[in-house]
Amino acid sequence: MVRKRGHSILSGTGAVRAHARATGKSEEEAARDLRYAFLRETAQMLGAQIALAHHADDNAETVLLNFVRGTDLRGLCGMRPKQGDIVRPFLEQTREELVTYAHAHNIPHVEDHTNADPNAAARNYLRLEILPRLRELNPRAPQHIATTARSLTALDDALEQAAEAALSHAKAQDGGISLSLDCFLAADEVVQPRILLHLADALGLGRKDIGRKQLDAICALAQRGGSAERRYTLPQSATVRIADGALTMAFSPAALPKAALVENVPLPWGNFELTLLHKPDGEGISLRVPEDGEIITVAPCDLNARLMLQGANGARSVKRLCVDRKLSLTERDALPALYVGGRLAAVWRLGTDVAFLPKDGKRARFVRVVPR
């Protein structure tokens, strides 16, 4: 029929089962991936758009399926008539209307035999078991669902525009994307999660890695108030940091390495340069002379490790000492910790454990610490 109308046909094949195994998806989802990949590749080659035959019943199924699985507003909007390189010209027509038209004009069509099996897929169950019951309540149920989806789409678009307007004030900063906290909080609470998703897009994080739970937690942190730095960890080593009047989303830097200090050899480490010396020179940390076999190393500080500082009533955790000195989370992460023979001896800006302090009149070692 296509050739009779003067059109050409391009076809392709794909290893559906292999793709399903490789991606962990069902064969139905894998086939959809390969089908859309072929359509997009062919459309790009021809400079054409992709027209899909989704109709009002398909859209009603999509809305209901998203609803029962759990979704946000966007999932209740169903399919859009135009979305990127895809158009859906039949989205306002029901399946019955299309079948009637095809019969009236002698247009043949092919049915996928699996469509008649309600147990083949959740969508089939909705189509064969649920929608017929909804039509018993109202014969135009699919159309009404589609109308509601269109109204929700208009609302969704308005919320997206509000989020994009707020995002226009964001800027690249410290290897991430930063937005004024006042600007974020000025947005309606229903818009704030969308702003976070746009920040994730700008960072290249990907929305699939951020769910409702994470979005709500970040919004709650932002709304908490106070001047203390707050932080939330996201997948892919990304973090949201709220401090200094800004909300910043960034990928966490790679953990600083453990490294041995060699006498008189400066060692760049994070934001500092450390040099092991025989006597004090500038700012730094004094330690007792290591015993045979002990090596002085620098590494990130373990927040749960404990230091017994001179004059203190008992050992305290590094985390507690950081809080006492009102160090921000960013400052805390950058602190170099010195280890002697694998034991925590001192942490810059916190102090030296009494077990590693130089003895009166005894030789000592000095680690000079210079900010870079």
Coordinates of C-alpha atoms in Angstrom, one line a residue:
M1 CA 0.0 0.0 0.0
V2 CA 2.8 2.4 0.8
R3 CA 4.5 1.7 -2.5
K4 CA 1.2 2.2 -4.3
R5 CA 1.1 5.7 -2.9
G6 CA 4.6 6.4 -4.2
H7 CA 6.5 6.1 -0.9
S8 CA 9.6 4.1 -0.2
I9 CA 10.1 1.8 2.8
L10 CA 13.2 1.6 4.9
S11 CA 13.4 -1.3 7.4
G12 CA 15.9 -2.4 10.0
T13 CA 16.5 -5.3 12.4
G14 CA 17.8 -5.5 15.9
A15 CA 18.9 -8.1 18.5
V16 CA 16.1 -7.5 21.0
R17 CA 16.9 -10.3 23.4
A18 CA 20.6 -9.5 23.5
H19 CA 19.7 -5.8 24.2
A20 CA 17.3 -6.8 26.9
R21 CA 20.0 -9.0 28.6
A22 CA 22.6 -6.2 28.3
T23 CA 20.4 -3.5 29.7
G24 CA 18.3 -5.5 32.2
K25 CA 15.1 -4.4 30.5
S26 CA 12.1 -6.4 29.4
E27 CA 12.0 -7.5 25.8
E28 CA 9.2 -5.1 25.2
E29 CA 11.3 -2.2 26.5
A30 CA 14.3 -3.4 24.6
A31 CA 12.4 -3.6 21.4
R32 CA 11.1 0.0 22.0
D33 CA 14.7 1.2 22.5
L34 CA 15.9 -0.3 19.3
R35 CA 12.8 0.8 17.4
Y36 CA 13.2 4.4 18.4
A37 CA 17.0 4.3 17.7
F38 CA 16.2 3.1 14.2
L39 CA 13.6 5.8 13.6
R40 CA 15.8 8.6 14.9
E41 CA 18.8 7.4 12.8
T42 CA 16.6 7.2 9.7
A43 CA 14.9 10.5 10.3
Q44 CA 18.2 12.2 10.7
M45 CA 19.5 10.7 7.5
L46 CA 16.4 11.9 5.6
G47 CA 16.0 15.2 7.4
A48 CA 12.5 14.2 8.4
Q49 CA 10.3 14.1 11.5
I50 CA 9.0 10.9 13.2
A51 CA 5.3 10.5 13.1
L52 CA 3.9 7.9 15.5
A53 CA 0.4 6.5 15.5
H54 CA -0.4 6.9 19.2
H55 CA -4.1 7.6 19.7
A56 CA -6.4 8.8 22.6
D57 CA -6.7 5.3 24.0
D58 CA -2.9 4.9 24.1
N59 CA -2.6 8.2 25.9
A60 CA -5.3 7.2 28.5
E61 CA -3.3 3.9 29.0
T62 CA -0.1 5.9 29.6
V63 CA -1.7 8.3 32.1
L64 CA -3.3 5.4 34.0
L65 CA -0.2 3.3 34.0
N66 CA 1.9 6.2 35.3
F67 CA -0.7 6.9 37.9
V68 CA -0.8 3.4 39.4
R69 CA 3.0 3.1 39.3
G70 CA 3.5 6.4 41.0
T71 CA 4.4 9.6 39.2
D72 CA 4.7 13.4 39.4
L73 CA 2.7 15.9 37.4
R74 CA 4.6 15.3 34.2
G75 CA 3.7 11.6 34.2
L76 CA 0.0 12.5 34.4
C77 CA 0.4 14.7 31.3
G78 CA 0.6 11.6 29.2
M79 CA 2.0 11.9 25.6
R80 CA 2.4 15.2 23.9
P81 CA 1.3 15.9 20.3
K82 CA 4.8 17.2 19.5
Q83 CA 7.9 16.3 21.5
G84 CA 11.3 17.0 20.1
D85 CA 11.6 15.2 16.8
I86 CA 8.4 13.2 17.3
V87 CA 4.8 14.2 16.3
R88 CA 1.6 12.3 17.1
P89 CA -1.1 13.4 14.7
F90 CA -3.7 10.9 15.9
L91 CA -3.6 11.7 19.6
E92 CA -7.0 13.3 19.6
Q93 CA -8.7 10.3 17.9
T94 CA -9.8 7.1 19.6
R95 CA -8.7 3.6 18.4
E96 CA -12.3 3.0 17.4
E97 CA -12.4 6.1 15.2
L98 CA -9.2 5.1 13.5
V99 CA -10.4 1.5 12.9
T100 CA -13.7 2.8 11.5
Y101 CA -11.8 5.2 9.1
A102 CA -9.4 2.4 8.0
H103 CA -12.3 0.1 7.2
A104 CA -14.2 2.8 5.4
H105 CA -11.2 3.6 3.1
N106 CA -10.0 0.0 2.7
I107 CA -6.8 0.6 4.5
P108 CA -5.3 -2.7 5.8
H109 CA -3.5 -2.9 9.1
V110 CA -1.7 -5.5 11.1
E111 CA -2.4 -6.3 14.8
D112 CA 0.4 -7.5 17.1
H113 CA -0.9 -10.8 18.4
T114 CA 0.4 -10.1 21.9
N115 CA -1.9 -7.1 22.1
A116 CA -4.8 -9.6 22.8
D117 CA -3.1 -11.1 25.8
P118 CA -3.9 -9.2 29.1
N119 CA -1.0 -11.0 30.9
A120 CA 1.6 -10.1 28.3
A121 CA 2.2 -6.6 29.8
A122 CA 0.7 -4.2 32.3
R123 CA -0.4 -1.9 29.4
N124 CA -2.3 -4.8 27.9
Y125 CA -4.1 -5.4 31.2
L126 CA -5.2 -1.8 31.3
R127 CA -6.3 -1.9 27.7
L128 CA -8.2 -5.1 27.9
E129 CA -9.5 -5.2 31.5
I130 CA -9.6 -1.7 33.0
L131 CA -10.5 0.7 30.1
P132 CA -13.6 -1.3 29.1
R133 CA -14.9 -1.0 32.7
L134 CA -14.2 2.7 32.7
R135 CA -16.2 3.0 29.4
E136 CA -19.1 1.4 31.2
L137 CA -19.0 4.3 33.6
N138 CA -18.5 6.8 30.7
P139 CA -18.2 5.8 27.0
R140 CA -15.9 8.8 26.5
A141 CA -13.6 8.0 29.4
P142 CA -10.4 7.9 27.2
Q143 CA -11.3 11.3 25.7
H144 CA -11.9 12.8 29.1
I145 CA -8.6 11.4 30.4
A146 CA -6.9 13.0 27.4
T147 CA -8.6 16.3 28.1
T148 CA -7.4 16.3 31.7
A149 CA -3.9 15.4 30.5
R150 CA -3.9 18.4 28.2
S151 CA -4.9 20.7 31.1
L152 CA -2.2 19.2 33.3
T153 CA 0.3 19.7 30.4
A154 CA -0.5 23.4 30.4
L155 CA 0.1 23.6 34.1
D156 CA 3.3 21.6 33.8
D157 CA 4.6 24.0 31.1
A158 CA 3.9 27.0 33.3
L159 CA 5.8 25.4 36.2
E160 CA 8.7 24.6 33.8
Q161 CA 8.8 28.2 32.7
A162 CA 9.0 29.4 36.3
A163 CA 11.8 27.0 37.0
E164 CA 13.7 28.1 33.9
A165 CA 13.3 31.7 34.9
A166 CA 14.9 31.0 38.2
L167 CA 17.6 29.0 36.6
S168 CA 18.5 32.0 34.4
H169 CA 20.2 33.4 37.5
A170 CA 22.4 30.4 38.1
K171 CA 26.1 30.5 37.3
A172 CA 29.0 28.2 37.1
Q173 CA 31.1 28.3 40.3
D174 CA 33.6 26.1 42.0
G175 CA 33.2 23.3 39.5
G176 CA 29.5 23.2 39.9
I177 CA 26.3 25.2 39.3
S178 CA 25.3 27.8 41.9
L179 CA 22.1 29.7 42.5
S180 CA 21.3 32.3 45.1
L181 CA 19.5 30.8 48.0
D182 CA 17.2 33.8 48.1
C183 CA 16.3 33.2 44.5
F184 CA 15.6 29.5 45.2
L185 CA 13.5 30.2 48.2
A186 CA 11.5 32.9 46.4
A187 CA 10.2 30.3 44.0
D188 CA 7.0 28.5 44.9
E189 CA 7.6 25.2 46.8
V190 CA 6.1 23.3 43.9
V191 CA 8.7 24.9 41.5
Q192 CA 11.7 24.3 43.7
P193 CA 12.1 20.6 42.9
R194 CA 12.1 21.5 39.2
I195 CA 14.8 24.0 39.7
L196 CA 16.9 21.3 41.3
L197 CA 16.3 19.0 38.3
H198 CA 17.4 21.8 35.9
L199 CA 20.5 22.3 38.0
A200 CA 21.2 18.5 37.6
D201 CA 20.7 18.8 33.9
A202 CA 23.1 21.7 33.7
L203 CA 25.7 19.7 35.7
G204 CA 25.2 16.6 33.6
L205 CA 24.0 14.5 36.5
G206 CA 20.9 13.1 34.9
R207 CA 17.3 13.2 36.3
K208 CA 17.0 9.4 36.6
D209 CA 19.5 9.6 39.5
I210 CA 17.4 12.0 41.5
G211 CA 14.0 10.9 42.9
R212 CA 11.3 12.5 44.9
K213 CA 12.9 11.6 48.2
Q214 CA 16.1 13.4 47.4
L215 CA 14.4 16.4 46.0
D216 CA 12.2 16.8 49.1
A217 CA 15.2 16.4 51.4
I218 CA 17.2 19.1 49.6
C219 CA 14.3 21.5 49.6
A220 CA 13.8 20.9 53.3
L221 CA 17.5 21.7 53.9
A222 CA 17.2 24.9 51.9
Q223 CA 14.1 25.9 53.9
R224 CA 15.6 25.2 57.3
G225 CA 17.3 28.6 57.7
G226 CA 20.3 29.5 59.7
S227 CA 23.9 30.2 58.6
A228 CA 25.4 26.8 59.2
E229 CA 26.6 25.0 56.1
R230 CA 24.3 22.1 55.0
R231 CA 25.1 19.4 52.5
Y232 CA 23.3 16.5 50.8
T233 CA 24.9 13.7 48.9
L234 CA 23.6 12.6 45.5
P235 CA 24.5 9.6 43.3
Q236 CA 27.5 9.8 41.0
S237 CA 29.6 11.5 43.8
A238 CA 27.5 14.7 43.4
T239 CA 26.6 16.9 46.3
V240 CA 24.3 19.9 47.0
R241 CA 25.9 22.4 49.3
I242 CA 24.0 25.2 51.0
A243 CA 26.3 27.9 52.4
D244 CA 27.2 31.6 52.0
G245 CA 23.8 32.4 50.7
A246 CA 24.0 30.0 47.8
L247 CA 22.8 26.6 46.8
T248 CA 25.5 24.8 44.8
M249 CA 25.3 21.5 43.0
A250 CA 28.6 20.0 42.1
F251 CA 30.5 16.7 41.6
S252 CA 32.6 16.0 44.6
P253 CA 36.4 16.2 44.0
A254 CA 38.3 12.9 44.1
A255 CA 39.4 12.0 47.5
L256 CA 42.9 13.3 48.4
P257 CA 45.5 10.5 48.5
K258 CA 47.5 9.2 51.4
A259 CA 51.1 10.3 51.0
A260 CA 54.4 9.9 52.9
L261 CA 56.3 13.0 53.9
V262 CA 60.0 13.1 52.9
E263 CA 62.3 15.5 54.8
N264 CA 62.8 18.8 53.1
V265 CA 60.7 17.8 50.1
P266 CA 57.6 20.0 49.7
L267 CA 54.4 18.0 49.1
P268 CA 51.4 19.6 47.4
W269 CA 48.3 18.2 49.0
G270 CA 44.9 19.6 48.4
N271 CA 44.8 23.3 49.3
F272 CA 48.1 23.0 51.2
E273 CA 51.8 22.4 50.7
L274 CA 53.4 20.3 53.5
T275 CA 57.1 20.0 54.2
L276 CA 58.7 17.8 56.8
L277 CA 61.5 19.7 58.6
H278 CA 63.9 19.2 61.6
K279 CA 62.9 22.5 63.3
P280 CA 60.0 24.9 63.2
D281 CA 59.8 27.3 60.3
G282 CA 56.6 29.2 59.8
E283 CA 53.2 27.7 60.6
G284 CA 52.8 24.0 61.1
I285 CA 52.6 21.1 63.5
S286 CA 55.3 19.8 65.8
L287 CA 55.6 16.1 66.4
R288 CA 57.8 13.8 68.4
V289 CA 60.5 12.0 66.5
P290 CA 59.1 8.8 64.9
E291 CA 60.3 5.6 66.3
D292 CA 62.1 3.0 64.2
G293 CA 59.9 1.9 61.3
E294 CA 57.4 4.7 61.8
I295 CA 56.6 6.9 58.8
I296 CA 54.8 10.3 58.9
T297 CA 52.0 10.4 56.3
V298 CA 49.3 12.9 55.4
A299 CA 45.8 11.8 54.5
P300 CA 42.2 13.0 54.8
C301 CA 41.0 13.1 58.4
D302 CA 38.7 10.4 59.6
L303 CA 35.8 12.2 61.3
N304 CA 35.2 9.4 63.7
A305 CA 38.9 9.2 64.8
R306 CA 39.7 10.7 68.2
L307 CA 42.3 13.1 69.4
M308 CA 43.4 13.5 73.0
L309 CA 44.4 17.2 73.1
Q310 CA 46.6 18.7 75.8
G311 CA 44.5 20.0 78.7
A312 CA 41.3 18.3 77.5
N313 CA 39.1 16.0 79.7
G314 CA 39.3 12.9 77.5
A315 CA 39.6 12.2 73.8
R316 CA 37.1 13.8 71.4
S317 CA 36.2 12.9 67.8
V318 CA 37.6 14.9 64.9
K319 CA 34.0 15.7 64.0
R320 CA 33.2 17.2 67.4
L321 CA 36.4 19.2 67.4
C322 CA 35.5 20.7 64.0
V323 CA 32.1 21.7 65.3
D324 CA 33.7 23.3 68.4
R325 CA 35.9 25.4 66.2
K326 CA 33.0 26.3 63.9
L327 CA 34.7 24.9 60.8
S328 CA 32.5 24.6 57.7
L329 CA 32.0 21.3 56.0
T330 CA 34.2 22.5 53.1
E331 CA 37.0 23.5 55.5
R332 CA 36.6 20.2 57.3
D333 CA 37.0 18.2 54.1
A334 CA 40.2 20.0 53.2
L335 CA 42.0 19.5 56.6
P336 CA 45.2 17.5 56.3
A337 CA 45.6 14.8 59.0
L338 CA 49.1 13.6 60.0
Y339 CA 49.6 9.9 60.9
V340 CA 52.7 8.5 62.6
G341 CA 53.1 4.8 62.1
G342 CA 49.5 4.6 60.9
R343 CA 48.1 6.2 64.0
L344 CA 46.4 9.6 64.0
A345 CA 48.8 12.1 65.4
A346 CA 47.5 15.5 64.5
V347 CA 44.9 17.4 62.4
W348 CA 45.7 20.9 61.1
R349 CA 43.7 23.6 62.9
L350 CA 42.6 21.1 65.5
G351 CA 45.7 20.1 67.4
T352 CA 48.1 17.3 68.2
D353 CA 47.4 14.2 70.2
V354 CA 49.3 14.2 73.5
A355 CA 50.9 10.8 72.6
F356 CA 52.7 12.5 69.7
L357 CA 53.7 15.8 71.2
P358 CA 57.5 16.5 71.4
K359 CA 59.0 15.8 74.8
D360 CA 60.8 18.6 76.6
G361 CA 64.4 18.8 75.6
K362 CA 64.0 16.0 73.0
R363 CA 64.4 16.2 69.3
A364 CA 61.3 16.9 67.3
R365 CA 60.0 17.0 63.8
F366 CA 58.1 19.9 62.3
V367 CA 55.5 19.7 59.4
R368 CA 55.3 23.2 57.8
V369 CA 51.8 23.8 56.4
V370 CA 51.4 26.5 53.8
P371 CA 48.1 27.3 52.1
R372 CA 48.3 27.2 48.3

